[in-house]
Amino acid sequence: MNQTTTSSRRALLAGLGGLGATSLAGCVATGGASTLAPPSRPRFVVPPLAPLRMSADRITRITVCLRPFRAAGPRLDVETVGDKRVVHNYGHGGSGWSLSWGSSTIAARNALEGGTKDVAVIGCGALGLTSALLLQRAGARVTIYAKERTPQTRSFRATGTWSPDSRIADADKVAPGFPALWEEMARTSYAAYQTLLGLPGEPVSWSDRYTLSDGAGLGGGRPHVEGAVHFAEYGERLHGIVPGFRDLSASEHPFPVAHVRHGVSMQFNVTDLAHMLTSDFLMEGGRIETMTFDTPADLARLKEPVVVNCTGYGARALWKDETITPVRGQIAWLAPQPEVRYGLYYKHVSVLPRPDGIVVQQVGDSDMWGYGVAEERPDRAEAENAVATIAGLYAKV
Ligand SMILES: Cc1cc2nc3c(=O)[nH]c(=O)nc-3n(C[C@H](O)[C@H](O)[C@H](O)COP(=O)(O)OP(=O)(O)OC[C@H]3O[C@@H](n4cnc5c(N)ncnc54)[C@H](O)[C@@H]3O)c2cc1C
């Protein structure tokens, strides 16, 4: 890297690099008279990027969560248990927040079929909260029963990015209609989240994202691992709705790597989002009761004739659903940096800036990372390695 490039990168990352001079129309003197020069085109450049401060001594906590992966995709069928109609709404892999409004719209429709007005929702995570709100707004009287609520739920420990097909299903094991069903859920959710933008606390916002690569280009997606699950990828179905990504030329970015892809993506500031959904539900007349169910027969305790089952990974034990595979994921939280408004992905580590902290996550070289691992104890060494990887990037600037 030459001296000029290095120093301009330093300036950009330090937030000192200026926006390109945006001369609009200028006056040119010609022999005493003034004529208007043709307007030059405004230059668009990436605005200065504040550097991520990556060091192990900025780690404030480490959290672990299990994605409830089902090869067939989320369970959304309806069954009868004793005198209860049970509507299932669980098993959303790494896409629970992203698909929540769409999936819960289907569950709410199933629950209200038959005209019932009293509905119990089991679970107070992403799926339970959105199901409860949608049911309530459709005129039902709703009580949430759950072992844990925010901040103890697994949903609370999610990264908080728009990732509607992250470990959502095995493409070889889904029913033929699943891709279209997924698209319906994703489109409904996407539209619902657009209505939550611009609120105080920014429960939902957009951020710039950069995918960086030192060597090979960025095409081709994630490498295939021998014996790996064929994770479904349906992003193409949202083409034209969700903004796309494009490769940047070297002059358009400050990063010391060979390839950079840039786009904007939606993010969920989960602390605020979960708090807002809970408050809205309670303010609109809903009730939350702490209760644990050990077997489906325990549903007999409830007075409501219809139950929406949003127990996430908990359904594996409660419903003896061994089609749920845990996919472990860990986040190292670093002290917040309000000046950082972009996320990045580099060497299998993702970084997302949230108001409550910088989320740093080792994501591995394939979606098999953490597959089948039910260990929820934090691994400090994994956290420090992830932080060191990103620190290495900034050390080169
Ligand atoms: C590291 C990591 C990062 C992630 N990042 C994202 C992301 O950026 N975007 C995204 O869309 N998704 C993400 N996910 C996936 C997302 O977190 C899950 O899909 C989502 O949390 C599932 O929500 P849920 O409501 O089904 O389950 P949970 O949040 O687990 O909620 C289940 C609820 O049911 C209750 N419950 C369970 N069993 C019982 C029982 N027997 N009796 C009573 N109550 C019970 C629990 O107490 C809880 O209230 C991530 C996952 C991980 C692990």
Coordinates of C-alpha atoms and ligand atoms in Angstrom, one line a residue:
M1 CA 0.0 0.0 0.0
N2 CA 1.5 3.4 -0.9
Q3 CA 2.0 6.2 1.5
T4 CA -0.8 8.4 0.2
T5 CA -3.4 5.6 0.3
T6 CA -2.3 4.7 3.8
S7 CA -2.6 8.2 5.1
S8 CA -6.0 8.8 3.4
R9 CA -7.3 5.6 5.0
R10 CA -6.0 6.8 8.4
A11 CA -7.8 10.1 7.9
L12 CA -11.0 8.4 6.9
L13 CA -11.1 5.9 9.7
A14 CA -10.2 8.6 12.2
G15 CA -13.1 10.5 11.0
L16 CA -10.9 13.3 9.7
G17 CA -11.3 12.7 6.0
G18 CA -13.6 15.3 4.5
L19 CA -16.5 14.6 2.3
G20 CA -15.3 15.2 -1.3
A21 CA -15.5 18.8 -2.4
T22 CA -19.0 19.1 -3.8
S23 CA -18.6 22.0 -6.2
L24 CA -22.0 22.5 -7.7
A25 CA -22.1 25.3 -10.3
G26 CA -19.2 27.8 -10.5
C27 CA -18.7 31.2 -12.1
V28 CA -15.8 31.4 -14.6
A29 CA -14.3 34.8 -15.3
T30 CA -13.8 35.4 -19.0
G31 CA -12.3 38.8 -19.9
G32 CA -14.1 40.7 -17.2
A33 CA -17.5 39.1 -18.0
S34 CA -18.8 36.2 -16.0
T35 CA -20.4 33.2 -17.5
L36 CA -22.0 30.3 -15.7
A37 CA -19.9 27.2 -16.1
P38 CA -21.8 24.0 -16.7
P39 CA -22.6 22.4 -13.4
S40 CA -20.1 19.7 -12.4
R41 CA -21.7 16.5 -11.0
P42 CA -21.6 16.3 -7.2
R43 CA -19.2 13.7 -6.0
F44 CA -20.4 11.0 -3.7
V45 CA -18.0 9.4 -1.4
V46 CA -18.3 7.1 1.6
P47 CA -18.5 9.5 4.6
P48 CA -15.8 9.2 7.3
L49 CA -16.0 6.0 9.3
A50 CA -15.2 6.1 12.9
P51 CA -12.8 3.3 13.9
L52 CA -14.1 0.3 15.9
R53 CA -12.2 0.2 19.2
M54 CA -11.4 -3.5 19.4
S55 CA -9.6 -4.7 22.5
A56 CA -10.4 -7.4 25.0
D57 CA -10.6 -4.9 27.8
R58 CA -13.7 -3.3 26.2
I59 CA -15.7 -6.6 26.6
T60 CA -18.5 -5.8 29.0
R61 CA -20.2 -9.2 28.8
I62 CA -20.5 -12.4 26.8
T63 CA -23.8 -14.0 26.0
V64 CA -24.8 -17.3 24.4
C65 CA -28.0 -18.3 22.7
L66 CA -29.3 -21.4 20.9
R67 CA -31.0 -21.1 17.5
P68 CA -33.9 -23.5 17.2
F69 CA -33.2 -25.1 13.8
R70 CA -35.7 -27.4 12.2
A71 CA -34.8 -29.0 8.9
A72 CA -38.4 -28.7 7.7
G73 CA -38.6 -25.0 8.7
P74 CA -40.7 -23.5 11.5
R75 CA -43.6 -25.5 12.9
L76 CA -46.9 -23.7 12.1
D77 CA -49.5 -26.5 12.2
V78 CA -52.5 -26.8 14.5
E79 CA -53.3 -29.8 16.7
T80 CA -55.7 -30.7 19.5
V81 CA -54.4 -31.5 23.0
G82 CA -57.2 -32.5 25.4
D83 CA -59.8 -29.7 25.0
K84 CA -57.3 -27.2 23.7
R85 CA -56.6 -26.1 20.1
V86 CA -52.9 -25.7 19.9
V87 CA -51.4 -23.5 17.2
H88 CA -47.6 -24.0 16.8
N89 CA -45.3 -21.1 16.1
Y90 CA -41.7 -22.2 16.9
G91 CA -38.4 -23.4 15.3
H92 CA -37.2 -20.3 13.4
G93 CA -33.5 -21.0 13.5
G94 CA -31.4 -17.8 13.1
S95 CA -34.4 -15.9 11.7
G96 CA -36.8 -15.5 14.6
W97 CA -36.7 -11.7 14.9
S98 CA -36.6 -11.3 11.1
L99 CA -39.6 -13.5 10.4
S100 CA -41.6 -12.8 13.6
W101 CA -44.3 -10.6 12.3
G102 CA -44.9 -12.7 9.2
S103 CA -44.9 -16.0 11.1
S104 CA -47.1 -14.6 13.9
T105 CA -49.6 -13.3 11.4
I106 CA -50.1 -16.9 10.2
A107 CA -50.3 -18.2 13.8
A108 CA -52.8 -15.4 14.8
R109 CA -55.0 -16.2 11.8
N110 CA -55.0 -19.9 12.7
A111 CA -55.7 -19.1 16.4
L112 CA -58.7 -16.9 15.6
E113 CA -60.3 -19.4 13.2
G114 CA -63.5 -20.6 14.7
G115 CA -64.2 -17.2 16.4
T116 CA -62.4 -17.7 19.7
K117 CA -61.8 -14.5 21.6
D118 CA -59.7 -15.8 24.6
V119 CA -56.2 -16.9 23.6
A120 CA -53.2 -18.0 25.6
V121 CA -49.7 -17.5 24.2
I122 CA -46.9 -19.6 25.7
G123 CA -43.6 -17.8 25.4
C124 CA -42.5 -14.2 25.6
G125 CA -39.7 -14.1 23.1
A126 CA -39.8 -12.6 19.5
L127 CA -42.6 -15.0 18.4
G128 CA -44.6 -14.9 21.6
L129 CA -44.6 -11.0 21.8
T130 CA -45.5 -10.5 18.1
S131 CA -48.2 -13.2 18.2
A132 CA -49.7 -11.7 21.4
L133 CA -49.8 -8.2 19.9
L134 CA -51.3 -9.3 16.6
L135 CA -54.0 -11.3 18.4
Q136 CA -54.8 -8.5 20.7
R137 CA -55.0 -6.0 17.9
A138 CA -57.4 -8.4 16.1
G139 CA -59.7 -8.1 19.1
A140 CA -58.7 -11.1 21.2
R141 CA -58.2 -11.1 25.0
V142 CA -54.7 -12.4 25.4
T143 CA -52.5 -13.7 28.2
I144 CA -48.9 -14.6 27.8
Y145 CA -47.7 -17.5 30.0
A146 CA -44.0 -18.0 30.1
K147 CA -41.1 -19.3 32.2
E148 CA -39.0 -16.3 31.2
R149 CA -39.6 -12.9 29.8
T150 CA -37.2 -10.0 28.7
P151 CA -34.3 -9.9 29.4
Q152 CA -34.1 -13.7 30.2
T153 CA -35.4 -15.0 26.9
R154 CA -33.1 -16.4 24.2
S155 CA -34.5 -13.9 21.8
F156 CA -33.0 -11.1 24.0
R157 CA -29.6 -12.6 23.2
A158 CA -29.8 -12.3 19.4
T159 CA -27.6 -10.2 17.3
G160 CA -30.4 -8.1 15.9
T161 CA -30.0 -8.0 12.2
W162 CA -32.4 -8.6 9.3
S163 CA -31.5 -12.3 8.5
P164 CA -34.7 -13.9 7.3
D165 CA -33.1 -17.1 5.9
S166 CA -30.4 -17.7 8.4
R167 CA -30.5 -21.4 9.3
I168 CA -34.2 -21.3 8.6
A169 CA -34.4 -24.8 7.0
D170 CA -32.7 -27.6 5.1
A171 CA -33.4 -26.9 1.4
D172 CA -33.6 -30.6 0.8
K173 CA -36.0 -31.4 3.6
V174 CA -38.7 -28.7 3.2
A175 CA -42.2 -29.2 1.9
P176 CA -42.7 -28.0 -1.7
G177 CA -44.7 -25.0 -0.6
F178 CA -42.2 -23.8 2.0
P179 CA -40.2 -21.3 -0.2
A180 CA -43.4 -19.5 -1.0
L181 CA -44.5 -19.6 2.6
W182 CA -41.1 -18.2 3.7
E183 CA -41.5 -15.4 1.1
E184 CA -44.9 -14.5 2.5
M185 CA -43.5 -14.4 6.1
A186 CA -40.5 -12.4 5.1
R187 CA -42.5 -9.8 3.1
T188 CA -45.0 -9.4 5.9
S189 CA -42.3 -9.0 8.5
Y190 CA -40.3 -6.6 6.3
A191 CA -43.3 -4.4 5.8
A192 CA -44.2 -4.4 9.5
Y193 CA -40.6 -3.4 10.5
Q194 CA -40.7 -0.4 8.1
T195 CA -43.5 1.0 10.3
L196 CA -41.3 0.9 13.4
L197 CA -38.5 3.0 11.9
G198 CA -37.8 6.5 13.3
L199 CA -39.2 5.8 16.8
P200 CA -37.4 7.1 19.9
G201 CA -34.8 4.7 21.0
E202 CA -34.5 3.4 17.4
P203 CA -36.0 -0.1 18.0
V204 CA -35.5 -0.7 14.3
S205 CA -33.0 1.2 12.1
W206 CA -30.9 0.9 9.0
S207 CA -27.1 0.7 9.0
D208 CA -24.3 0.5 6.5
R209 CA -22.6 -2.8 6.2
Y210 CA -19.3 -3.8 4.7
T211 CA -18.2 -7.3 3.8
L212 CA -14.4 -7.4 3.6
S213 CA -12.1 -10.0 2.0
D214 CA -8.3 -10.0 1.9
G215 CA -7.8 -12.6 -0.8
A216 CA -10.4 -14.2 -3.0
G217 CA -13.3 -12.2 -4.2
L218 CA -16.7 -12.0 -2.5
G219 CA -18.8 -14.0 -5.0
G220 CA -20.0 -17.5 -4.6
G221 CA -21.4 -17.3 -1.0
R222 CA -20.3 -19.5 1.8
P223 CA -18.1 -22.5 1.0
H224 CA -19.8 -26.0 1.0
V225 CA -18.6 -28.2 3.9
E226 CA -18.6 -31.9 3.3
G227 CA -21.6 -33.5 5.1
A228 CA -23.1 -30.2 6.0
V229 CA -26.8 -29.4 6.1
H230 CA -27.9 -27.8 2.8
F231 CA -29.2 -24.6 4.5
A232 CA -31.9 -22.9 2.5
E233 CA -31.1 -19.5 0.9
Y234 CA -34.1 -17.6 -0.3
G235 CA -32.8 -14.0 -0.4
E236 CA -33.3 -13.8 -4.2
R237 CA -37.1 -14.0 -3.6
L238 CA -36.9 -10.6 -2.0
H239 CA -35.1 -9.0 -4.9
G240 CA -36.4 -5.5 -5.6
I241 CA -37.8 -5.1 -2.1
V242 CA -34.7 -5.4 0.1
P243 CA -31.8 -3.1 -0.8
G244 CA -28.9 -4.9 -2.6
F245 CA -25.2 -4.9 -2.1
R246 CA -22.5 -3.8 -4.5
D247 CA -18.7 -4.1 -4.7
L248 CA -16.7 -0.9 -4.1
S249 CA -13.6 0.2 -5.9
A250 CA -10.5 0.8 -3.9
S251 CA -11.1 4.6 -4.0
E252 CA -14.5 4.3 -2.5
H253 CA -13.6 2.8 0.9
P254 CA -11.0 3.1 3.5
F255 CA -10.4 -0.5 4.4
P256 CA -6.9 -2.2 3.9
V257 CA -8.3 -5.2 2.1
A258 CA -8.6 -6.4 -1.5
H259 CA -12.4 -6.6 -1.8
V260 CA -15.2 -4.7 -0.2
R261 CA -18.9 -5.1 -0.7
H262 CA -21.3 -2.5 0.7
G263 CA -25.0 -2.2 1.3
V264 CA -27.5 -1.1 3.9
S265 CA -29.4 -3.5 6.1
M266 CA -32.1 -3.3 8.7
Q267 CA -31.1 -3.9 12.3
F268 CA -33.1 -4.5 15.5
N269 CA -32.0 -2.9 18.7
V270 CA -33.3 -5.9 20.5
T271 CA -33.2 -4.3 24.0
D272 CA -35.4 -1.5 22.9
L273 CA -37.5 -3.6 20.5
A274 CA -38.4 -6.2 23.1
H275 CA -39.1 -3.6 25.7
M276 CA -41.4 -1.7 23.3
L277 CA -43.3 -4.8 22.3
T278 CA -43.8 -5.8 26.0
S279 CA -44.9 -2.3 27.0
D280 CA -47.3 -2.0 24.0
F281 CA -48.8 -5.4 24.9
L282 CA -49.4 -4.5 28.5
M283 CA -50.6 -1.0 27.7
E284 CA -53.1 -2.3 25.3
G285 CA -54.6 -4.6 28.0
G286 CA -52.6 -7.8 27.8
R287 CA -51.4 -9.8 30.8
I288 CA -48.2 -11.7 31.4
E289 CA -48.0 -14.6 33.9
T290 CA -45.0 -16.5 34.9
M291 CA -45.7 -20.2 34.4
T292 CA -43.7 -23.3 33.4
F293 CA -45.2 -26.2 31.4
D294 CA -43.5 -29.6 31.7
T295 CA -45.6 -31.6 29.3
P296 CA -48.4 -30.7 26.8
A297 CA -50.9 -32.1 29.3
D298 CA -50.1 -29.1 31.6
L299 CA -52.0 -26.9 29.1
A300 CA -55.2 -28.2 30.9
R301 CA -54.3 -25.6 33.6
L302 CA -55.2 -22.8 31.3
K303 CA -58.7 -21.3 31.0
E304 CA -58.3 -20.3 27.4
P305 CA -59.5 -22.8 24.7
V306 CA -56.8 -21.8 22.2
V307 CA -53.1 -21.8 22.9
V308 CA -50.4 -20.4 20.6
N309 CA -47.1 -22.3 21.3
C310 CA -44.2 -19.9 20.9
T311 CA -41.6 -21.8 23.1
G312 CA -38.7 -21.6 20.6
Y313 CA -35.9 -24.0 21.6
G314 CA -37.9 -24.9 24.7
A315 CA -40.3 -26.8 22.4
R316 CA -37.6 -29.5 22.1
A317 CA -38.2 -30.5 25.8
L318 CA -41.8 -29.5 26.2
W319 CA -43.1 -31.0 23.0
K320 CA -40.4 -33.7 22.8
D321 CA -39.7 -32.3 19.4
E322 CA -36.3 -33.8 18.5
T323 CA -36.4 -32.4 15.0
I324 CA -35.1 -29.2 16.7
T325 CA -31.4 -29.0 16.6
P326 CA -29.6 -26.3 18.7
V327 CA -27.2 -24.1 16.8
R328 CA -25.1 -22.3 19.3
G329 CA -24.1 -18.6 18.9
Q330 CA -22.1 -16.4 21.1
I331 CA -21.8 -12.6 21.3
A332 CA -19.0 -10.6 22.9
W333 CA -20.4 -7.2 23.9
L334 CA -18.1 -4.3 23.8
A335 CA -18.7 -0.9 25.3
P336 CA -21.0 1.1 23.0
Q337 CA -19.6 3.5 20.5
P338 CA -22.4 5.9 19.5
E339 CA -20.2 7.4 16.8
V340 CA -20.0 4.0 14.9
R341 CA -23.0 3.6 12.5
Y342 CA -21.7 0.7 10.3
G343 CA -21.4 -3.0 10.7
L344 CA -18.8 -5.3 9.0
Y345 CA -18.0 -8.9 8.3
Y346 CA -14.3 -9.9 8.1
K347 CA -12.6 -13.3 8.4
H348 CA -15.7 -15.0 9.7
V349 CA -16.4 -12.4 12.4
S350 CA -19.4 -10.1 12.3
V351 CA -19.7 -6.7 14.0
L352 CA -22.9 -4.8 14.5
P353 CA -23.1 -1.5 16.3
R354 CA -26.1 -1.3 18.7
P355 CA -27.0 1.5 21.1
D356 CA -26.4 -1.0 24.0
G357 CA -23.0 -2.2 22.8
I358 CA -20.9 -3.3 19.9
V359 CA -21.9 -6.9 19.0
V360 CA -18.9 -9.0 18.0
Q361 CA -19.7 -12.6 16.9
Q362 CA -17.5 -15.4 15.5
V363 CA -19.7 -16.9 12.8
G364 CA -17.4 -19.6 11.5
D365 CA -16.7 -20.4 7.8
S366 CA -20.1 -22.1 7.3
D367 CA -23.5 -22.2 8.9
M368 CA -22.5 -25.4 10.5
W369 CA -20.6 -23.3 13.1
G370 CA -22.3 -24.2 16.5
Y371 CA -24.6 -26.8 14.8
G372 CA -25.7 -29.5 17.3
V373 CA -24.0 -27.7 20.2
A374 CA -26.3 -27.0 23.2
E375 CA -23.6 -25.5 25.5
E376 CA -24.8 -22.1 26.7
R377 CA -21.8 -21.3 28.9
P378 CA -19.8 -18.4 27.5
D379 CA -16.4 -19.2 26.0
R380 CA -14.0 -16.2 26.8
A381 CA -11.3 -17.4 24.4
E382 CA -13.7 -17.5 21.5
A383 CA -14.8 -13.9 22.4
E384 CA -11.3 -12.6 22.6
N385 CA -10.3 -14.3 19.3
A386 CA -13.2 -12.6 17.5
V387 CA -12.2 -9.2 18.9
A388 CA -8.5 -9.8 18.0
T389 CA -9.5 -10.6 14.4
I390 CA -11.2 -7.2 14.0
A391 CA -8.4 -5.5 15.9
G392 CA -6.0 -6.9 13.4
L393 CA -7.9 -5.2 10.6
Y394 CA -7.7 -1.8 12.2
A395 CA -4.0 -2.3 13.1
K396 CA -3.3 -2.4 9.4
V397 CA -4.9 1.0 8.8
Ligands
LIG1 C1 -26.2 -15.8 18.6 C2 -27.6 -15.6 17.9 C3 -27.8 -14.5 17.2 C4 -29.1 -14.4 16.5 N1 -29.3 -13.3 15.8 C5 -30.4 -13.1 15.1 C6 -30.7 -12.0 14.3 O1 -29.8 -11.1 14.2 N2 -31.8 -11.9 13.7 C7 -32.8 -12.8 13.8 O2 -33.9 -12.7 13.1 N3 -32.6 -13.9 14.6 C8 -31.5 -14.1 15.2 N4 -31.3 -15.2 16.0 C9 -32.3 -16.2 16.1 C10 -33.4 -15.8 17.1 O3 -32.7 -15.4 18.3 C11 -34.3 -17.0 17.4 O4 -34.9 -17.4 16.2 C12 -35.5 -16.4 18.3 O5 -34.9 -16.0 19.5 C13 -36.5 -17.4 18.5 O6 -37.5 -16.8 19.3 P1 -38.6 -17.5 20.1 O7 -39.6 -16.5 20.5 O8 -39.2 -18.6 19.2 O9 -37.9 -18.2 21.3 P2 -37.3 -17.7 22.7 O10 -36.8 -16.3 22.6 O11 -36.4 -18.8 23.2 O12 -38.6 -17.6 23.6 C14 -39.2 -18.8 24.1 C15 -40.2 -18.4 25.2 O13 -40.9 -19.6 25.6 C16 -40.8 -19.8 27.0 N5 -40.7 -21.2 27.2 C17 -40.0 -22.1 26.7 N6 -40.3 -23.3 27.2 C18 -41.2 -23.1 28.1 C19 -41.9 -24.0 29.0 N7 -41.7 -25.3 29.0 N8 -42.8 -23.5 29.8 C20 -43.1 -22.1 29.8 N9 -42.4 -21.3 29.0 C21 -41.5 -21.8 28.2 C22 -39.4 -19.1 27.3 O14 -39.4 -18.8 28.7 C23 -39.5 -17.8 26.4 O15 -40.3 -16.9 27.0 C24 -30.1 -15.4 16.7 C25 -29.8 -16.5 17.5 C26 -28.6 -16.6 18.1 C27 -28.3 -17.8 18.9

